[in-house]
């Protein structure tokens, strides 16, 4: 079957189409599939007819795409990240790594820029292909490699969800201590996160388009109230390490910051794959970059600033109740009004948890055809059950979960981004070895790459992470050699570097031997 370019614009981008209509069914066709599910068929048809999204990981055909949610490339990510869960990341800079405020700010800005650039690139692939992120991974790492990345992404999004519901629950419980059990708070936040994800793509975008407005104002209030309490940017200087120990603290905290940005890369294309193929990649990139960079840096630096308040009432509140207790103390001058704002802050994590829940369901479908035939909403509900139970079980260990989880998260997202980027710019470029993406082959294992190159490069990335990582439970040889009392976490840098060096020659050989 001969390949043809759908448009001059797609030709420039190296996007290849095939004349296979069945490869990109419309939503009505997808919904009709479930009518064959015996007694469950009519029930599912009614669910879809009520507005629940039928489409899962199937490619979105050009006929069903529109510019409706274009500005959500900015607004959605602003809502997702201008939330309560971003504050504790800035807090870690001083509570765990004993960095002074200026060093925390510099680390957030530098490593945040790198993470936002990486995620913004992945976002540009959504409109170009009409595919979800984990399906796009198949074009560099094959069907098997796509399954591996889907498993990693499921664990990533569920981990994000656990931290989100715990922090939301902690904040609700801190409003009137002793009145609302932490477990109940966790369940409330989780249920509110489930509803938009169960309905699907359209409701997710509607919610995220507006959720940022009130919470952004609240963040401004927190800056003002914190300043009134007394920021002391030199407060941590006496406790800060020096020399190689300081470098180790900065690099280790930088890995956490990078993970807070790059953690969105494995799902960045999930939320704009319904935009037309001729959507400007430059505009998508710029909007996504600033949609990530501005709110995350703004809120993480807020968390760091609140840790510079030296008043004993604030330090005691943090020791007793963590970030939720500190925020409660910051808002205490407003009495009842402050408690109402804490409620809003607690439920702000819903905006952050929605993409985790929605994309975890998609990644479960991307595990293979047997999983893809199960409706998307079922996997979304299963994700909700898993992270709610895990949140309840780990509710007393929030800081440990957050610091270790985000560090490990940055390892695999680093080599994932590198491999997808090298495939796109080296092998899929116009006039490159493959000349573009054969988009109708997204679910054809025999036509996709074998995946040997991508999986092997990923394994080298894992090796780089292992030798460079520095966690409480393990320090790699290079991480230990780099210095620091607890070693230096170089995991994501070495993971990206090892994968970047090994993937191009391996992929070239794979194409040379197999032609795909």
Short mmCIF file of C-alpha atoms in Angstrom, two decimals:
data_model
loop_
_atom_site.label_atom_id
_atom_site.label_comp_id
_atom_site.label_asym_id
_atom_site.label_seq_id
_atom_site.Cartn_x
_atom_site.Cartn_y
_atom_site.Cartn_z
CA UNK A 1 0.00 0.00 0.00
CA UNK A 2 1.50 3.29 -0.98
CA UNK A 3 1.93 6.07 1.54
CA UNK A 4 0.64 9.55 0.87
CA UNK A 5 1.02 12.86 2.65
CA UNK A 6 -2.25 14.27 3.91
CA UNK A 7 -1.18 17.88 3.35
CA UNK A 8 1.82 20.02 2.50
CA UNK A 9 2.08 20.97 6.15
CA UNK A 10 2.25 17.34 7.21
CA UNK A 11 4.81 16.70 4.48
CA UNK A 12 7.03 19.34 6.02
CA UNK A 13 6.66 17.70 9.43
CA UNK A 14 7.39 14.23 8.10
CA UNK A 15 3.97 12.90 9.07
CA UNK A 16 2.94 10.03 6.80
CA UNK A 17 -0.63 8.83 6.31
CA UNK A 18 -1.93 5.62 4.75
CA UNK A 19 -5.30 5.17 3.14
CA UNK A 20 -6.67 2.87 5.83
CA UNK A 21 -9.94 4.28 7.11
CA UNK A 22 -10.45 1.52 9.71
CA UNK A 23 -7.21 2.50 11.43
CA UNK A 24 -8.80 5.67 12.75
CA UNK A 25 -12.45 4.96 13.62
CA UNK A 26 -14.67 7.77 14.82
CA UNK A 27 -16.14 7.87 18.32
CA UNK A 28 -19.47 6.43 17.17
CA UNK A 29 -17.74 3.36 15.72
CA UNK A 30 -15.77 2.86 18.93
CA UNK A 31 -18.91 3.12 21.05
CA UNK A 32 -20.67 0.63 18.76
CA UNK A 33 -17.96 -1.98 19.42
CA UNK A 34 -19.13 -2.33 23.00
CA UNK A 35 -22.66 -3.20 21.88
CA UNK A 36 -21.36 -6.73 21.27
CA UNK A 37 -20.55 -7.27 24.95
CA UNK A 38 -23.62 -9.39 25.65
CA UNK A 39 -25.75 -8.14 28.51
CA UNK A 40 -23.20 -5.42 29.27
CA UNK A 41 -23.48 -3.98 25.76
CA UNK A 42 -26.74 -2.00 26.22
CA UNK A 43 -25.53 -0.63 29.57
CA UNK A 44 -22.29 0.62 28.04
CA UNK A 45 -24.17 2.13 25.10
CA UNK A 46 -26.28 4.11 27.55
CA UNK A 47 -23.15 5.23 29.38
CA UNK A 48 -21.59 6.51 26.17
CA UNK A 49 -24.85 8.12 25.07
CA UNK A 50 -24.89 10.08 28.35
CA UNK A 51 -21.64 11.82 27.38
CA UNK A 52 -18.94 9.49 28.72
CA UNK A 53 -15.97 9.36 26.31
CA UNK A 54 -15.84 6.14 24.30
CA UNK A 55 -12.44 6.72 22.71
CA UNK A 56 -9.43 5.30 24.48
CA UNK A 57 -6.01 4.84 22.91
CA UNK A 58 -7.33 4.73 19.34
CA UNK A 59 -5.93 7.36 17.00
CA UNK A 60 -8.13 10.44 16.53
CA UNK A 61 -8.96 10.88 12.82
CA UNK A 62 -8.57 14.32 11.28
CA UNK A 63 -12.33 14.56 10.72
CA UNK A 64 -12.91 14.61 14.49
CA UNK A 65 -10.31 17.19 15.42
CA UNK A 66 -10.92 20.87 16.15
CA UNK A 67 -9.21 23.93 17.65
CA UNK A 68 -11.71 24.05 20.52
CA UNK A 69 -9.21 23.50 23.34
CA UNK A 70 -6.12 25.10 21.77
CA UNK A 71 -5.49 27.56 24.62
CA UNK A 72 -5.65 24.71 27.09
CA UNK A 73 -2.07 23.97 26.09
CA UNK A 74 -1.43 26.87 28.46
CA UNK A 75 -4.45 26.97 30.77
CA UNK A 76 -4.70 23.28 31.51
CA UNK A 77 -1.10 22.97 32.65
CA UNK A 78 -1.50 26.17 34.67
CA UNK A 79 -4.47 24.65 36.51
CA UNK A 80 -2.72 21.32 36.95
CA UNK A 81 0.36 22.85 38.57
CA UNK A 82 -0.89 25.97 40.37
CA UNK A 83 -2.07 23.74 43.21
CA UNK A 84 -1.38 22.68 46.75
CA UNK A 85 0.74 19.67 45.73
CA UNK A 86 3.40 21.89 44.15
CA UNK A 87 4.15 23.76 47.39
CA UNK A 88 5.84 20.84 49.24
CA UNK A 89 8.41 20.45 46.45
CA UNK A 90 9.79 23.89 47.26
CA UNK A 91 9.62 23.01 50.97
CA UNK A 92 11.92 20.01 50.40
CA UNK A 93 14.77 22.30 49.35
CA UNK A 94 15.19 23.44 52.93
CA UNK A 95 13.54 20.72 55.01
CA UNK A 96 15.50 17.85 53.41
CA UNK A 97 18.49 19.42 51.62
CA UNK A 98 19.12 22.39 53.99
CA UNK A 99 19.59 24.79 51.06
CA UNK A 100 19.35 28.53 51.56
CA UNK A 101 16.52 30.36 49.84
CA UNK A 102 18.66 31.85 47.01
CA UNK A 103 20.06 28.43 46.14
CA UNK A 104 16.60 26.86 46.18
CA UNK A 105 15.31 29.54 43.79
CA UNK A 106 18.25 29.15 41.41
CA UNK A 107 17.86 25.36 41.39
CA UNK A 108 14.13 25.55 40.69
CA UNK A 109 14.61 27.98 37.80
CA UNK A 110 17.47 26.08 36.12
CA UNK A 111 16.25 22.51 36.46
CA UNK A 112 12.66 23.66 35.90
CA UNK A 113 13.59 25.16 32.55
CA UNK A 114 15.14 21.87 31.42
CA UNK A 115 12.10 19.89 32.53
CA UNK A 116 9.59 22.27 30.94
CA UNK A 117 11.46 22.22 27.61
CA UNK A 118 11.40 18.41 27.59
CA UNK A 119 7.70 18.12 28.34
CA UNK A 120 6.76 20.87 25.87
CA UNK A 121 8.48 18.93 23.09
CA UNK A 122 6.46 15.79 23.81
CA UNK A 123 3.28 17.90 23.75
CA UNK A 124 3.94 18.94 20.14
CA UNK A 125 3.58 15.31 19.01
CA UNK A 126 -0.10 15.10 20.00
CA UNK A 127 -1.55 17.22 17.18
CA UNK A 128 1.02 15.91 14.70
CA UNK A 129 0.02 12.28 15.19
CA UNK A 130 -3.44 12.25 16.81
CA UNK A 131 -2.06 9.63 19.19
CA UNK A 132 -1.73 9.33 22.96
CA UNK A 133 1.79 9.57 24.38
CA UNK A 134 2.24 5.91 25.25
CA UNK A 135 1.20 4.93 21.72
CA UNK A 136 3.70 7.40 20.25
CA UNK A 137 6.41 5.56 22.23
CA UNK A 138 5.77 2.48 20.08
CA UNK A 139 7.35 4.27 17.10
CA UNK A 140 10.75 4.35 18.83
CA UNK A 141 10.63 1.31 21.12
CA UNK A 142 8.21 -1.03 19.38
CA UNK A 143 5.07 -2.68 20.71
CA UNK A 144 6.91 -4.39 23.57
CA UNK A 145 8.74 -1.20 24.47
CA UNK A 146 5.44 0.65 24.52
CA UNK A 147 4.12 -1.86 27.05
CA UNK A 148 7.16 -1.33 29.27
CA UNK A 149 6.72 2.44 29.17
CA UNK A 150 3.01 2.04 29.87
CA UNK A 151 3.78 0.06 33.02
CA UNK A 152 6.24 2.74 34.14
CA UNK A 153 3.70 5.45 33.40
CA UNK A 154 0.96 3.66 35.32
CA UNK A 155 3.22 3.50 38.36
CA UNK A 156 4.20 7.15 37.86
CA UNK A 157 0.66 8.51 37.63
CA UNK A 158 -0.56 6.36 40.50
CA UNK A 159 2.38 7.62 42.57
CA UNK A 160 1.51 11.22 41.75
CA UNK A 161 -2.09 10.50 42.72
CA UNK A 162 -1.08 9.03 46.07
CA UNK A 163 0.89 12.16 47.00
CA UNK A 164 -1.98 14.37 45.81
CA UNK A 165 -4.74 12.72 47.81
CA UNK A 166 -2.58 12.46 50.94
CA UNK A 167 -1.71 16.16 50.89
CA UNK A 168 -5.30 17.15 50.14
CA UNK A 169 -6.51 14.96 52.99
CA UNK A 170 -3.84 16.30 55.37
CA UNK A 171 -4.92 19.86 54.64
CA UNK A 172 -8.60 19.12 55.21
CA UNK A 173 -7.75 17.36 58.46
CA UNK A 174 -5.63 20.33 59.63
CA UNK A 175 -8.49 22.85 59.32
CA UNK A 176 -10.17 21.76 62.55
CA UNK A 177 -7.88 19.14 64.10
CA UNK A 178 -9.74 16.16 65.48
CA UNK A 179 -12.99 16.75 63.59
CA UNK A 180 -12.28 15.25 60.16
CA UNK A 181 -10.24 12.02 60.03
CA UNK A 182 -7.37 12.05 57.55
CA UNK A 183 -8.76 8.92 55.87
CA UNK A 184 -12.06 10.67 55.11
CA UNK A 185 -10.22 13.67 53.69
CA UNK A 186 -8.22 11.43 51.36
CA UNK A 187 -11.37 9.69 50.10
CA UNK A 188 -13.18 13.00 49.49
CA UNK A 189 -10.33 14.35 47.34
CA UNK A 190 -10.06 11.08 45.42
CA UNK A 191 -13.79 10.92 44.60
CA UNK A 192 -13.78 14.51 43.31
CA UNK A 193 -10.83 13.61 41.05
CA UNK A 194 -12.63 10.59 39.64
CA UNK A 195 -15.73 12.33 38.25
CA UNK A 196 -14.20 14.40 35.38
CA UNK A 197 -11.88 11.53 34.42
CA UNK A 198 -14.74 9.06 34.27
CA UNK A 199 -16.65 11.34 31.86
CA UNK A 200 -13.54 11.94 29.77
CA UNK A 201 -11.62 14.34 27.55
CA UNK A 202 -14.19 17.15 27.16
CA UNK A 203 -15.05 17.54 30.85
CA UNK A 204 -11.37 17.32 31.78
CA UNK A 205 -10.65 20.28 29.50
CA UNK A 206 -13.63 22.30 30.71
CA UNK A 207 -12.60 21.88 34.35
CA UNK A 208 -8.91 22.60 33.75
CA UNK A 209 -9.67 25.70 31.68
CA UNK A 210 -11.00 27.56 34.72
CA UNK A 211 -9.67 25.80 37.82
CA UNK A 212 -6.50 27.91 37.98
CA UNK A 213 -8.24 31.27 38.49
CA UNK A 214 -9.28 31.02 42.15
CA UNK A 215 -6.21 29.04 43.21
CA UNK A 216 -3.83 31.53 41.60
CA UNK A 217 -5.45 34.28 43.67
CA UNK A 218 -5.03 32.13 46.78
CA UNK A 219 -1.32 31.69 46.00
CA UNK A 220 -1.02 35.48 45.85
CA UNK A 221 -2.75 35.67 49.25
CA UNK A 222 -0.22 33.16 50.65
CA UNK A 223 2.67 35.26 49.36
CA UNK A 224 1.18 38.31 51.06
CA UNK A 225 0.41 36.61 54.37
CA UNK A 226 3.80 34.93 54.41
CA UNK A 227 5.49 38.25 53.82
CA UNK A 228 3.47 39.77 56.66
CA UNK A 229 4.65 36.95 58.94
CA UNK A 230 8.22 37.77 57.95
CA UNK A 231 10.29 36.13 55.21
CA UNK A 232 13.96 35.83 56.18
CA UNK A 233 15.89 34.78 53.09
CA UNK A 234 19.04 34.26 55.13
CA UNK A 235 17.40 32.04 57.73
CA UNK A 236 18.76 28.77 56.34
CA UNK A 237 22.27 30.02 55.60
CA UNK A 238 23.69 28.84 58.92
CA UNK A 239 22.45 25.28 58.28
CA UNK A 240 23.54 25.06 54.64
CA UNK A 241 26.36 22.73 53.63
CA UNK A 242 29.46 24.00 51.87
CA UNK A 243 31.81 22.77 49.15
CA UNK A 244 31.05 19.41 47.57
CA UNK A 245 28.27 18.78 50.07
CA UNK A 246 26.50 21.91 48.83
CA UNK A 247 26.91 20.81 45.19
CA UNK A 248 25.48 17.42 46.13
CA UNK A 249 22.45 19.04 47.78
CA UNK A 250 21.79 21.26 44.75
CA UNK A 251 22.08 18.44 42.22
CA UNK A 252 19.95 16.08 44.30
CA UNK A 253 17.22 18.68 44.81
CA UNK A 254 17.51 19.57 41.11
CA UNK A 255 16.59 15.99 40.22
CA UNK A 256 13.39 16.33 42.24
CA UNK A 257 12.56 19.64 40.56
CA UNK A 258 13.23 18.15 37.12
CA UNK A 259 10.92 15.27 37.98
CA UNK A 260 8.13 17.67 38.96
CA UNK A 261 8.23 19.03 35.39
CA UNK A 262 9.22 15.97 33.35
CA UNK A 263 6.67 13.81 35.15
CA UNK A 264 4.06 15.29 32.80
CA UNK A 265 5.99 14.29 29.65
CA UNK A 266 4.60 10.72 29.46
CA UNK A 267 1.09 12.14 29.18
CA UNK A 268 1.70 15.52 27.52
CA UNK A 269 0.24 14.45 24.15
CA UNK A 270 -2.87 12.91 25.71
CA UNK A 271 -4.60 16.28 26.04
CA UNK A 272 -4.05 17.86 22.63
CA UNK A 273 -4.30 14.87 20.28
CA UNK A 274 -7.72 16.17 19.17
CA UNK A 275 -6.19 19.35 17.73
CA UNK A 276 -5.86 19.42 13.92
CA UNK A 277 -2.64 18.14 12.39
CA UNK A 278 -1.83 21.58 10.97
CA UNK A 279 -1.77 23.15 14.45
CA UNK A 280 1.45 25.14 14.85
CA UNK A 281 4.00 23.05 16.75
CA UNK A 282 5.78 26.23 17.78
CA UNK A 283 2.64 27.62 19.41
CA UNK A 284 1.91 24.33 21.17
CA UNK A 285 5.50 24.22 22.43
CA UNK A 286 5.52 27.80 23.72
CA UNK A 287 2.10 27.57 25.39
CA UNK A 288 2.95 24.26 27.06
CA UNK A 289 6.33 25.54 28.23
CA UNK A 290 4.91 28.60 29.94
CA UNK A 291 1.87 26.65 31.17
CA UNK A 292 4.35 24.52 33.10
CA UNK A 293 7.17 26.90 33.91
CA UNK A 294 5.28 29.90 35.32
CA UNK A 295 2.96 28.15 37.80
CA UNK A 296 5.42 25.48 38.95
CA UNK A 297 8.29 27.88 39.63
CA UNK A 298 5.92 30.43 41.17
CA UNK A 299 4.42 27.92 43.61
CA UNK A 300 7.59 25.93 44.38
CA UNK A 301 9.39 29.17 45.24
CA UNK A 302 6.41 30.06 47.45
CA UNK A 303 6.94 26.80 49.35
CA UNK A 304 10.62 27.66 49.80
CA UNK A 305 9.77 31.20 50.94
CA UNK A 306 7.34 29.97 53.60
CA UNK A 307 10.16 27.87 55.08
CA UNK A 308 12.16 31.04 55.76
CA UNK A 309 9.63 32.27 58.35
CA UNK A 310 11.38 31.95 61.70
CA UNK A 311 8.45 32.70 64.05
CA UNK A 312 8.18 29.74 66.44
CA UNK A 313 4.42 29.42 65.82
CA UNK A 314 5.14 28.69 62.15
CA UNK A 315 8.07 26.35 62.70
CA UNK A 316 6.11 24.42 65.34
CA UNK A 317 3.12 24.19 62.98
CA UNK A 318 5.35 22.66 60.31
CA UNK A 319 6.91 20.18 62.73
CA UNK A 320 3.48 19.09 63.93
CA UNK A 321 1.49 19.06 60.72
CA UNK A 322 3.89 19.25 57.77
CA UNK A 323 3.00 21.48 54.86
CA UNK A 324 -0.71 21.41 55.71
CA UNK A 325 -0.01 22.58 59.25
CA UNK A 326 2.27 25.38 58.01
CA UNK A 327 -0.35 26.64 55.56
CA UNK A 328 -2.98 26.55 58.28
CA UNK A 329 -0.75 28.77 60.43
CA UNK A 330 -0.05 31.16 57.54
CA UNK A 331 -3.79 31.62 57.01
CA UNK A 332 -4.64 31.79 60.72
CA UNK A 333 -4.80 35.64 60.82
CA UNK A 334 -7.89 35.41 58.61
CA UNK A 335 -9.60 33.05 61.08
CA UNK A 336 -12.78 31.65 59.46
CA UNK A 337 -11.83 33.06 56.07
CA UNK A 338 -8.47 31.33 56.31
CA UNK A 339 -10.14 28.01 57.01
CA UNK A 340 -12.34 28.44 53.94
CA UNK A 341 -9.25 29.10 51.83
CA UNK A 342 -7.66 25.95 53.24
CA UNK A 343 -10.68 23.99 52.03
CA UNK A 344 -10.23 25.46 48.54
CA UNK A 345 -6.51 24.66 48.65
CA UNK A 346 -7.20 21.09 49.70
CA UNK A 347 -9.54 20.57 46.76
CA UNK A 348 -7.15 22.33 44.36
CA UNK A 349 -5.30 19.01 44.17
CA UNK A 350 -8.24 17.70 42.15
CA UNK A 351 -6.98 19.72 39.16
CA UNK A 352 -3.56 18.14 39.64
CA UNK A 353 -4.91 14.63 40.09
CA UNK A 354 -7.23 14.63 37.08
CA UNK A 355 -4.51 14.07 34.44
CA UNK A 356 -2.90 11.43 36.65
CA UNK A 357 -6.14 9.48 36.83
CA UNK A 358 -7.18 9.96 33.21
CA UNK A 359 -3.79 9.04 31.75
CA UNK A 360 -3.30 6.09 34.09
CA UNK A 361 -6.46 4.63 32.54
CA UNK A 362 -5.13 5.24 29.04
CA UNK A 363 -1.79 3.64 29.91
CA UNK A 364 -3.61 0.56 31.13
CA UNK A 365 -5.34 0.33 27.75
CA UNK A 366 -1.95 0.77 26.05
CA UNK A 367 -0.70 -2.46 27.65
CA UNK A 368 -2.02 -4.33 24.62
CA UNK A 369 -5.12 -5.28 22.67
CA UNK A 370 -6.74 -7.37 25.45
CA UNK A 371 -6.58 -4.30 27.68
CA UNK A 372 -7.68 -1.88 24.95
CA UNK A 373 -10.99 -3.67 24.41
CA UNK A 374 -11.98 -2.91 28.00
CA UNK A 375 -13.64 0.53 28.16
CA UNK A 376 -11.47 3.43 29.25
CA UNK A 377 -13.78 4.38 32.12
CA UNK A 378 -13.25 0.98 33.77
CA UNK A 379 -9.47 1.50 33.94
CA UNK A 380 -10.01 5.02 35.26
CA UNK A 381 -12.14 3.63 38.08
CA UNK A 382 -9.56 0.93 38.84
CA UNK A 383 -6.85 3.61 39.06
CA UNK A 384 -9.01 5.54 41.51
CA UNK A 385 -9.42 2.50 43.74
CA UNK A 386 -5.69 1.71 43.72
CA UNK A 387 -4.38 5.17 44.61
CA UNK A 388 -7.10 5.77 47.20
CA UNK A 389 -6.21 2.57 49.04
CA UNK A 390 -2.48 3.34 48.74
CA UNK A 391 -3.04 6.89 49.97
CA UNK A 392 -4.87 5.66 53.04
CA UNK A 393 -2.13 3.10 53.74
CA UNK A 394 0.76 5.59 53.32
CA UNK A 395 -0.90 8.66 54.81
CA UNK A 396 1.68 9.06 57.61
CA UNK A 397 4.72 9.03 55.30
CA UNK A 398 4.03 11.86 52.86
CA UNK A 399 7.47 13.55 52.84
CA UNK A 400 9.34 10.27 52.38
CA UNK A 401 7.03 9.20 49.55
CA UNK A 402 7.32 12.57 47.80
CA UNK A 403 11.11 12.95 47.95
CA UNK A 404 11.91 9.35 46.92
CA UNK A 405 9.15 9.09 44.33
CA UNK A 406 10.02 12.29 42.46
CA UNK A 407 13.71 11.40 42.35
CA UNK A 408 13.04 7.97 40.86
CA UNK A 409 10.44 9.45 38.52
CA UNK A 410 13.02 11.76 36.96
CA UNK A 411 15.20 8.77 36.03
CA UNK A 412 12.90 7.00 33.60
CA UNK A 413 11.25 10.12 32.18
CA UNK A 414 14.73 11.41 31.32
CA UNK A 415 15.66 8.49 29.06
CA UNK A 416 12.09 8.22 27.72
CA UNK A 417 12.19 11.83 26.52
CA UNK A 418 15.66 11.40 25.00
CA UNK A 419 14.71 8.26 23.05
CA UNK A 420 11.46 9.75 21.69
CA UNK A 421 13.27 12.98 20.74
CA UNK A 422 16.11 11.21 18.92
CA UNK A 423 13.61 9.03 17.04
CA UNK A 424 11.68 12.14 16.00
CA UNK A 425 14.56 14.40 14.99
CA UNK A 426 17.00 11.83 13.58
CA UNK A 427 15.01 8.96 12.12
CA UNK A 428 11.51 10.37 11.51
CA UNK A 429 12.55 13.73 10.09
CA UNK A 430 11.72 14.67 6.52
CA UNK A 431 14.20 12.92 4.21
CA UNK A 432 15.45 10.93 7.20
CA UNK A 433 15.88 7.14 7.26
CA UNK A 434 12.13 6.58 7.84
CA UNK A 435 10.74 9.87 6.54
CA UNK A 436 7.89 10.21 9.01
CA UNK A 437 5.29 8.30 11.00
CA UNK A 438 3.05 5.72 9.34
CA UNK A 439 0.09 6.62 11.50
CA UNK A 440 -2.20 3.79 10.51
CA UNK A 441 0.37 1.30 11.89
CA UNK A 442 0.03 2.40 15.51
CA UNK A 443 -1.47 -0.95 16.54
CA UNK A 444 0.34 -3.26 14.10
CA UNK A 445 3.24 -5.00 15.87
CA UNK A 446 4.49 -6.46 12.60
CA UNK A 447 4.83 -2.98 11.06
CA UNK A 448 6.16 -1.12 14.08
CA UNK A 449 9.86 -1.23 15.04
CA UNK A 450 11.02 -4.42 16.71
CA UNK A 451 11.90 -2.28 19.70
CA UNK A 452 15.28 -3.87 20.37
CA UNK A 453 17.09 -0.54 19.99
CA UNK A 454 14.66 1.39 22.15
CA UNK A 455 14.46 -1.23 24.90
CA UNK A 456 18.25 -1.69 24.96
CA UNK A 457 18.84 2.06 25.13
CA UNK A 458 16.28 2.20 27.93
CA UNK A 459 18.21 -0.49 29.78
CA UNK A 460 21.37 1.58 29.41
CA UNK A 461 19.37 4.50 30.80
CA UNK A 462 18.42 2.38 33.80
CA UNK A 463 22.09 1.46 34.23
CA UNK A 464 23.02 5.15 34.19
CA UNK A 465 20.40 5.86 36.83
CA UNK A 466 21.60 2.99 39.04
CA UNK A 467 25.26 4.04 39.04
CA UNK A 468 24.39 7.71 39.57
CA UNK A 469 21.43 7.62 41.95
CA UNK A 470 21.48 8.62 45.59
CA UNK A 471 18.50 7.54 47.67
CA UNK A 472 18.07 6.74 51.34
CA UNK A 473 18.05 3.04 50.54
CA UNK A 474 20.82 2.99 47.87
CA UNK A 475 23.70 5.14 46.63
CA UNK A 476 25.31 4.29 43.28
CA UNK A 477 29.09 4.25 42.85
CA UNK A 478 29.19 7.44 40.78
CA UNK A 479 26.68 9.11 43.09
CA UNK A 480 28.95 8.25 46.00
CA UNK A 481 32.11 9.35 44.19
CA UNK A 482 30.57 12.73 43.34
CA UNK A 483 30.70 13.66 47.02
CA UNK A 484 28.20 14.78 49.60
CA UNK A 485 27.45 13.29 53.00
CA UNK A 486 24.67 11.17 51.49
CA UNK A 487 26.13 11.13 47.97
CA UNK A 488 24.99 13.11 44.93
CA UNK A 489 21.92 12.15 42.95
CA UNK A 490 23.06 12.16 39.31
CA UNK A 491 20.48 9.60 38.27
CA UNK A 492 18.44 11.53 35.70
CA UNK A 493 21.52 13.13 34.09
CA UNK A 494 23.28 9.80 33.61
CA UNK A 495 20.06 8.03 32.57
CA UNK A 496 19.55 10.59 29.81
CA UNK A 497 23.22 10.55 28.81
CA UNK A 498 23.55 6.77 28.58
CA UNK A 499 20.36 6.51 26.50
CA UNK A 500 21.32 9.43 24.25
CA UNK A 501 24.66 7.83 23.34
CA UNK A 502 23.41 4.29 22.76
CA UNK A 503 20.06 4.76 20.99
CA UNK A 504 21.16 6.31 17.63
CA UNK A 505 23.65 3.57 16.60
CA UNK A 506 21.37 0.80 17.83
CA UNK A 507 18.36 2.27 16.03
CA UNK A 508 20.36 2.79 12.84
CA UNK A 509 21.37 -0.88 12.94
CA UNK A 510 17.80 -1.97 13.63
CA UNK A 511 16.50 0.00 10.64
CA UNK A 512 19.34 -1.31 8.47
CA UNK A 513 18.48 -4.92 9.31
CA UNK A 514 14.68 -4.77 9.47
CA UNK A 515 13.68 -1.70 7.47
CA UNK A 516 11.44 -0.42 10.29
#
